Coordinates of C-alpha atoms in Angstrom, one line a residue:
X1 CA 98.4 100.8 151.6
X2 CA 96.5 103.8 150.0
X3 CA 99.5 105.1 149.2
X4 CA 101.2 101.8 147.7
X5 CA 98.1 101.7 145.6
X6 CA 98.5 105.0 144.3
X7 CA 101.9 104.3 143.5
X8 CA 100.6 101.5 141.6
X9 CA 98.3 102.6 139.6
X10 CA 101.0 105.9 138.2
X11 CA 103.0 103.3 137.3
X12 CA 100.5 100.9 135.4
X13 CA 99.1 104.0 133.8
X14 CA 103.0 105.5 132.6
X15 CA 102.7 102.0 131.3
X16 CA 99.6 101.5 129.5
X17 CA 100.2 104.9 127.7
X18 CA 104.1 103.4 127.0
X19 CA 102.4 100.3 125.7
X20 CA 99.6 102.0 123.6
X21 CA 102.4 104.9 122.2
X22 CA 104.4 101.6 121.2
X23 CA 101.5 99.9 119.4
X24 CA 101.2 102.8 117.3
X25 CA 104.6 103.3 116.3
X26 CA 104.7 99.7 115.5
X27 CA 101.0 99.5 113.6
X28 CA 102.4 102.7 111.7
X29 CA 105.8 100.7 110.7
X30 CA 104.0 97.8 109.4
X31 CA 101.6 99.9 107.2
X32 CA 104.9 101.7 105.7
X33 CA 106.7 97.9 105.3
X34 CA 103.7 96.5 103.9
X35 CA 104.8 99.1 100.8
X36 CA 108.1 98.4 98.8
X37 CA 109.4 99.6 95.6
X38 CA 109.6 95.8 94.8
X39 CA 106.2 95.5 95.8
X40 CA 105.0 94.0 91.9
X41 CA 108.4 92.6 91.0
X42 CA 106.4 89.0 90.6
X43 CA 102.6 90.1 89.6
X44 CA 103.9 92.7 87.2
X45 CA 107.6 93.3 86.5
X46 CA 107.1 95.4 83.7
X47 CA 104.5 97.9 85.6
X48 CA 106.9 100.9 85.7
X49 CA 108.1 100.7 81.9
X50 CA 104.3 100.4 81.1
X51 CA 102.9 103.1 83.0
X52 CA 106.1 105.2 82.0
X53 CA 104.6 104.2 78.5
X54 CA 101.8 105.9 78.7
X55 CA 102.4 109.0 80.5
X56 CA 105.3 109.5 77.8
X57 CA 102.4 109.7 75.3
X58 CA 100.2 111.8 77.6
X59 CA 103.2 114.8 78.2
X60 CA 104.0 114.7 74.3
X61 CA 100.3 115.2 73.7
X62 CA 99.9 118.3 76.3
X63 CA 103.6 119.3 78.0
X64 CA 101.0 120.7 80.9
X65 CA 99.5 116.9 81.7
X66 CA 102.5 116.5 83.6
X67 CA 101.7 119.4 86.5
X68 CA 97.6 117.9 86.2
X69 CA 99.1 114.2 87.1
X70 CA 101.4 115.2 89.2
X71 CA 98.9 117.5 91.2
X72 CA 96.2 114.6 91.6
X73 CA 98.5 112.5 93.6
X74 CA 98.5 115.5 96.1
X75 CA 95.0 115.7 96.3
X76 CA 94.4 112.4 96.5
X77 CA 96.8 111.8 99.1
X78 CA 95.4 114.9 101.6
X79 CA 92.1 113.4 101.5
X80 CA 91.4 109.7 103.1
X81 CA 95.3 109.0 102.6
X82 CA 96.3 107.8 99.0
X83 CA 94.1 105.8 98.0
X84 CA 93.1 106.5 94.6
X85 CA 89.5 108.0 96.1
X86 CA 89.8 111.3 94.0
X87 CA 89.3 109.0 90.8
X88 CA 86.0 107.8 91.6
X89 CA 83.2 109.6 89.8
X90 CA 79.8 110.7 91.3
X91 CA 77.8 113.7 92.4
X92 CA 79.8 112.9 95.9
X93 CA 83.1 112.5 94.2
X94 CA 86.2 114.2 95.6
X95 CA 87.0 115.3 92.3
X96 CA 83.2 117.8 92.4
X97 CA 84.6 119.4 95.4
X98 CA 85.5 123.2 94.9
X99 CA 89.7 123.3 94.8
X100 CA 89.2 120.2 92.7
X101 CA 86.5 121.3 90.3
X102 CA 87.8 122.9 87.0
X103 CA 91.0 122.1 88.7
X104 CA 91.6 118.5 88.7
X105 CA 92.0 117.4 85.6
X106 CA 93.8 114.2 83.4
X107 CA 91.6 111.5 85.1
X108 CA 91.1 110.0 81.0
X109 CA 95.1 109.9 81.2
X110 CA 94.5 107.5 84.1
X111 CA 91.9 105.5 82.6
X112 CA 94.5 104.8 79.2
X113 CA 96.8 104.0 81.9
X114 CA 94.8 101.7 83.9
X115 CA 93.6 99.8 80.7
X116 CA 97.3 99.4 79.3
X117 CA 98.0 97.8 82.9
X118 CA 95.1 95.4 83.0
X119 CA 95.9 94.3 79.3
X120 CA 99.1 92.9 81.3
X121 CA 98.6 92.1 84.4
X122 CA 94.7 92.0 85.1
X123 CA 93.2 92.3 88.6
X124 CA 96.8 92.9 90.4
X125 CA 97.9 96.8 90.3
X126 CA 95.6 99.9 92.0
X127 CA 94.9 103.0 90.8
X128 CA 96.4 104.8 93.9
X129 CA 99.9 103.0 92.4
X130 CA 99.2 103.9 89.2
X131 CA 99.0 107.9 90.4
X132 CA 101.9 107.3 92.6
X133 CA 104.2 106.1 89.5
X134 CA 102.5 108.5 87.2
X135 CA 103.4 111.3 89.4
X136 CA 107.0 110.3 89.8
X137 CA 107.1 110.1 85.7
X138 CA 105.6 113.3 85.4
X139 CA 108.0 114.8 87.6
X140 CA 111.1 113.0 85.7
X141 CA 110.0 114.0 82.1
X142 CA 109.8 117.7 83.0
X143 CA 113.5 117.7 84.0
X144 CA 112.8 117.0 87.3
X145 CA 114.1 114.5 90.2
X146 CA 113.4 110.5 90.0
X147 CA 112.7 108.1 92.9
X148 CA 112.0 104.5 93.8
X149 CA 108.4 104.8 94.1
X150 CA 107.0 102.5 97.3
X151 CA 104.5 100.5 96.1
X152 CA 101.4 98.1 97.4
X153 CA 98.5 100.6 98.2
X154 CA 95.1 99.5 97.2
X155 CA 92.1 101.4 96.7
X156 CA 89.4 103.1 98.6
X157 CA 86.0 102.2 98.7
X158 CA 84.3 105.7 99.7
X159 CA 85.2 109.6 98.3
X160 CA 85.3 112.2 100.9
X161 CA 84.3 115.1 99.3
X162 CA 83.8 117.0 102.3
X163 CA 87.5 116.2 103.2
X164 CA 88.6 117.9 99.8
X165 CA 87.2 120.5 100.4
X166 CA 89.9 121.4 102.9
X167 CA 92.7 121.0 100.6
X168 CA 95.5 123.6 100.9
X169 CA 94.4 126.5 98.8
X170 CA 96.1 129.4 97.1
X171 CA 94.5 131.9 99.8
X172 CA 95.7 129.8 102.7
X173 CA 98.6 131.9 105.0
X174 CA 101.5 130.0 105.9
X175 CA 100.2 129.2 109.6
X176 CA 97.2 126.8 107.9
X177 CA 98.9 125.6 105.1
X178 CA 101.2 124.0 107.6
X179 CA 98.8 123.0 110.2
X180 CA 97.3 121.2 106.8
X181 CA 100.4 119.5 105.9
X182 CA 100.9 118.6 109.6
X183 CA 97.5 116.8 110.0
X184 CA 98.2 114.8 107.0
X185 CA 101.7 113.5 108.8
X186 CA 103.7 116.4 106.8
X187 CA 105.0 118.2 110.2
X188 CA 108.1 119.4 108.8
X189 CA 108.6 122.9 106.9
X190 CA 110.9 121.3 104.6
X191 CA 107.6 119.2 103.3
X192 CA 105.9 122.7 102.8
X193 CA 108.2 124.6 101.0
X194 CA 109.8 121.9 98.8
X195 CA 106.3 120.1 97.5
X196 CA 104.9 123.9 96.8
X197 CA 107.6 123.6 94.6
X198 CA 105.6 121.6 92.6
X199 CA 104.5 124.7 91.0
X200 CA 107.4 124.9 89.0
X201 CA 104.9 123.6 86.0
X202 CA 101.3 124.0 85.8
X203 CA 98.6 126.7 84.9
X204 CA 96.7 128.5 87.1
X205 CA 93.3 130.2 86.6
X206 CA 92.4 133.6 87.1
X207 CA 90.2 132.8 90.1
X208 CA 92.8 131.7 92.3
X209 CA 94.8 134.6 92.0
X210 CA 92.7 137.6 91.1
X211 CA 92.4 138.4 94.8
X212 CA 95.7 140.0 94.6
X213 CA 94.9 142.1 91.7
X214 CA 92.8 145.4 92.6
X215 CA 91.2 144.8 96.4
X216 CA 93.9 143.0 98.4
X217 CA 92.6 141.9 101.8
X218 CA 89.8 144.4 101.5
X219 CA 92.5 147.4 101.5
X220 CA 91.5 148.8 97.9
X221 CA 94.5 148.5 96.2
X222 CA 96.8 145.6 94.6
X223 CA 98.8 143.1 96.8
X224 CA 101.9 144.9 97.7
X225 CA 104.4 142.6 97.2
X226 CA 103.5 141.4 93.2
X227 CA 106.1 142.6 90.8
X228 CA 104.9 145.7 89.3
X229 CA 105.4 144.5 85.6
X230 CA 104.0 140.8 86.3
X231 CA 100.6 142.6 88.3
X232 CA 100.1 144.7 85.2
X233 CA 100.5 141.6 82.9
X234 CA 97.8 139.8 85.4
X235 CA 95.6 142.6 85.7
X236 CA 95.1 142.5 81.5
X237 CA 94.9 138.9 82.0
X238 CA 91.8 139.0 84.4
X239 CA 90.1 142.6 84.1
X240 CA 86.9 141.9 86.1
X241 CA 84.7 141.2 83.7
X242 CA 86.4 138.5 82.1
X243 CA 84.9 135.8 79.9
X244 CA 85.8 132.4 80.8
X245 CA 88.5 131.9 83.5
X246 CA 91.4 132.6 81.3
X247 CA 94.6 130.6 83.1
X248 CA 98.4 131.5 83.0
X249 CA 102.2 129.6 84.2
X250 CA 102.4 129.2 88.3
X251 CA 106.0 129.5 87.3
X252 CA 106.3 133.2 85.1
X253 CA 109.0 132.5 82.6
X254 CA 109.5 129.0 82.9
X255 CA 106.2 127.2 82.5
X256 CA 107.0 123.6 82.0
X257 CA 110.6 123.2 83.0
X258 CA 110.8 121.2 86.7
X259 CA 113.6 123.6 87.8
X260 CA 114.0 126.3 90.5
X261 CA 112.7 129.1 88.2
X262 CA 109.8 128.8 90.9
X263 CA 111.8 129.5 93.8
X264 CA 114.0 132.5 92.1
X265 CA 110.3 133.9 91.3
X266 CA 109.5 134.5 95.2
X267 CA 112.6 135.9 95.6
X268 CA 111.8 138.8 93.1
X269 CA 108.4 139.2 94.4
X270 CA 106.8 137.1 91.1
X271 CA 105.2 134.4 92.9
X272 CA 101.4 134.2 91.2
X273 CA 99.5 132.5 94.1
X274 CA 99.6 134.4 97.6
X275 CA 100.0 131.1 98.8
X276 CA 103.3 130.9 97.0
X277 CA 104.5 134.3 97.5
X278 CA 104.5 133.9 101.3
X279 CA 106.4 131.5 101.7
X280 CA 109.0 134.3 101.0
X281 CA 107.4 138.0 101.7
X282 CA 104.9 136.8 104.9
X283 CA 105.2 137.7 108.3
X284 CA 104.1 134.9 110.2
X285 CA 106.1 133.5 112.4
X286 CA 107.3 130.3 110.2
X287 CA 108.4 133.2 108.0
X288 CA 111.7 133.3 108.8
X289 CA 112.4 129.5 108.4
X290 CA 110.3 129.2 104.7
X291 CA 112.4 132.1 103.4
X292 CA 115.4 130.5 104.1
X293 CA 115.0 127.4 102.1
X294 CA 113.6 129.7 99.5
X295 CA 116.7 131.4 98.7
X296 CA 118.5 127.7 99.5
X297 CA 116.7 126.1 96.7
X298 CA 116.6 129.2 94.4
X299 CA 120.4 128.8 94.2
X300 CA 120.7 125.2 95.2
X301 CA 118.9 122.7 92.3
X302 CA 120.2 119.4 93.7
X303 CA 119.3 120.4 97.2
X304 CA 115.5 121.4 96.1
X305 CA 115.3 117.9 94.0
X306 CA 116.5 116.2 97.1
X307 CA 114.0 117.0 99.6
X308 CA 111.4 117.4 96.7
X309 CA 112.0 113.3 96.0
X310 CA 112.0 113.1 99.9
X311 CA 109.0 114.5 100.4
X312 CA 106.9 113.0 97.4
X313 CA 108.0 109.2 99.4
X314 CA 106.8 111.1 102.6
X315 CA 103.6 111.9 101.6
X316 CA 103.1 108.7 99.4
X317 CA 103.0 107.0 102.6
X318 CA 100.1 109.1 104.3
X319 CA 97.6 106.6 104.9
X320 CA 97.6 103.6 102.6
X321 CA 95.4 100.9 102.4
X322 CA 97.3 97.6 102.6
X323 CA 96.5 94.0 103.2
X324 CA 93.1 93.2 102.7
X325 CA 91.9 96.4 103.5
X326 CA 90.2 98.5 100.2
X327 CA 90.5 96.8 97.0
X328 CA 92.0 96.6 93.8
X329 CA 89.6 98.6 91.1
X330 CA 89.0 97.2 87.4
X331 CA 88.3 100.9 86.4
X332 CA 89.2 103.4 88.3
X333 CA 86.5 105.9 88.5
X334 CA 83.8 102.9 90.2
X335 CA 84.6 100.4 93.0
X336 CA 83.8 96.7 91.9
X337 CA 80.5 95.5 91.5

């Protein structure tokens, strides 16, 4: 009878964890088909052509607005899922947290945005859309990829700026940058290598990369594997007791082309951020598999736009608010009174 019982209960327990595993799966399904690229087709069918509008305007004014918008749907995304919480201002704001502070930048681009969307369709599209499409346009008008954005994420209530201050940074190895990406849903290397490709455009200041410059990892001299040329160009760049925080290209040679310039950098050693450059010259153990898709996509552009579009759906889809969960802001940077 004991025995019976036993049996019993490993059986009901192999099915409770079946049942609970299968909940999940499902509850995770319906948040993903709750989104659809058609999700405004009714509300506000010309949404995409407006936004396109805008950021259009935005790029002409400043080519580099296209890397800023593009990098605030990542850091929204990583932190509280995308839900447009890195917009809201406040001394607790995501947006005051240190990889996002003198970082994060084109939140007035959002705002001209968000206002040529209400003047249309009032009340009806988020801000966490808005950065999704803006991203994808971004992307496009550099010479880069296009893809049917999923749509239908409304906005969060609270910022986490504890959260972003965990963001991946540029003196992350390769071992936490992907235990980052995993914990955010982004478990495969493919979602590592091909969104740091992201850094095809973009600036980058002298702080995030002056640690490769004169005392690398405490051993007194210059980080090995940067170019000789490119280090001395750097090292003129940012002496150490530069004025300001003078910035220069993430991609050397290429700075606002969407391309695989970035990619054909690492190769030669002339990645700027060490967490760039390791994808290709570490010694981790994921090593191995980054370099490969390195030299894949430094050859390869249709194959790095592929799994770049890919990706950017992939981590669009990291924890939306759907349904009648968060709401749908008036202005972006406040929740509604």
């Amino acid at each position: 009878m004991e025995k019976s019982s036993a049996l019993l209960l490993g059986r009901s327990g192999s099915l409770f964890q079946f049942v609970t595993i299968l909940l999940l799966m499902l509850c995770v399904v319906d948040v993903k088909s709750q989104l659809s690229v058609d999700f405004y087709a009714s509300t506000c069918p010309k949404l995409a052509q407006i936004v396109r509008k805008e950021v259009v305007n935005a790029v002409k004014a400043e080519m580099r607005m296209a890397a800023s918008l593009l990098r605030l749907h990542f850091h929204d995304c990583f932190v509280n899922g995308c839900d447009g919480s890195l917009l809201l201002d406040g001394t607790d704001g995501e947006k005051f947290a240190r990889p996002n502070l003198n970082s994060a930048r084109g939140f007035e681009v959002v705002d001209s945005i968000k206002r040529a969307v209400e003047s249309q369709c009032s009340g009806v599209v988020s801000c966490a859309d808005i950065l999704a499409l803006a991203a994808r346009d971004s992307t496009l008008l550099s010479g880069g990829p296009s893809w049917k954005v999923p749509l239908g994420r409304r906005d969060g209530l609270v910022a986490n700026q504890t959260g972003a201050g965990d963001l991946p940074g540029p003196f992350d190895n390769l071992t936490l940058i992907i235990t980052k990406f995993a914990a955010v849903g982004l478990d495969s290397l493919v979602d590592v290598v091909s969104l740091s490709g992201s850094h095809t455009i973009g600036q980058a200041s002298c702080a995030t990369f002056s640690n490769r410059l004169t005392n690398f990892s405490g051993t007194g001299a210059p980080d090995p594997t940067l170019e000789s040329t490119m280090l001395s160009d750097l090292q003129s760049l940012c002496p150490a007791n530069v004025n300001g925080n003078p910035t220069t290209a993430l991609d050397r040679g290429s700075t606002d082309l969407f391309d695989t310039h970035y990619f054909q950098n690492l190769v030669n050693n002339k990645g700027l951020l060490s967490s760039d450059q390791i994808l290709f010259t570490g010694s981790e153990a994921a090593t191995a598999a980054a370099r490969s898709l390195v030299q894949i996509y430094s050859v390869n552009p249709g194959r790095f736009f592929f799994d770049f579009a890919n990706s950017m759906v992939r981590m669009g889809n990291i924890g939306p608010l759907t349904g009648s969960n968060g709401e749908i802001r008036r202005n972006c940077r406040v929740i509604n009174s």
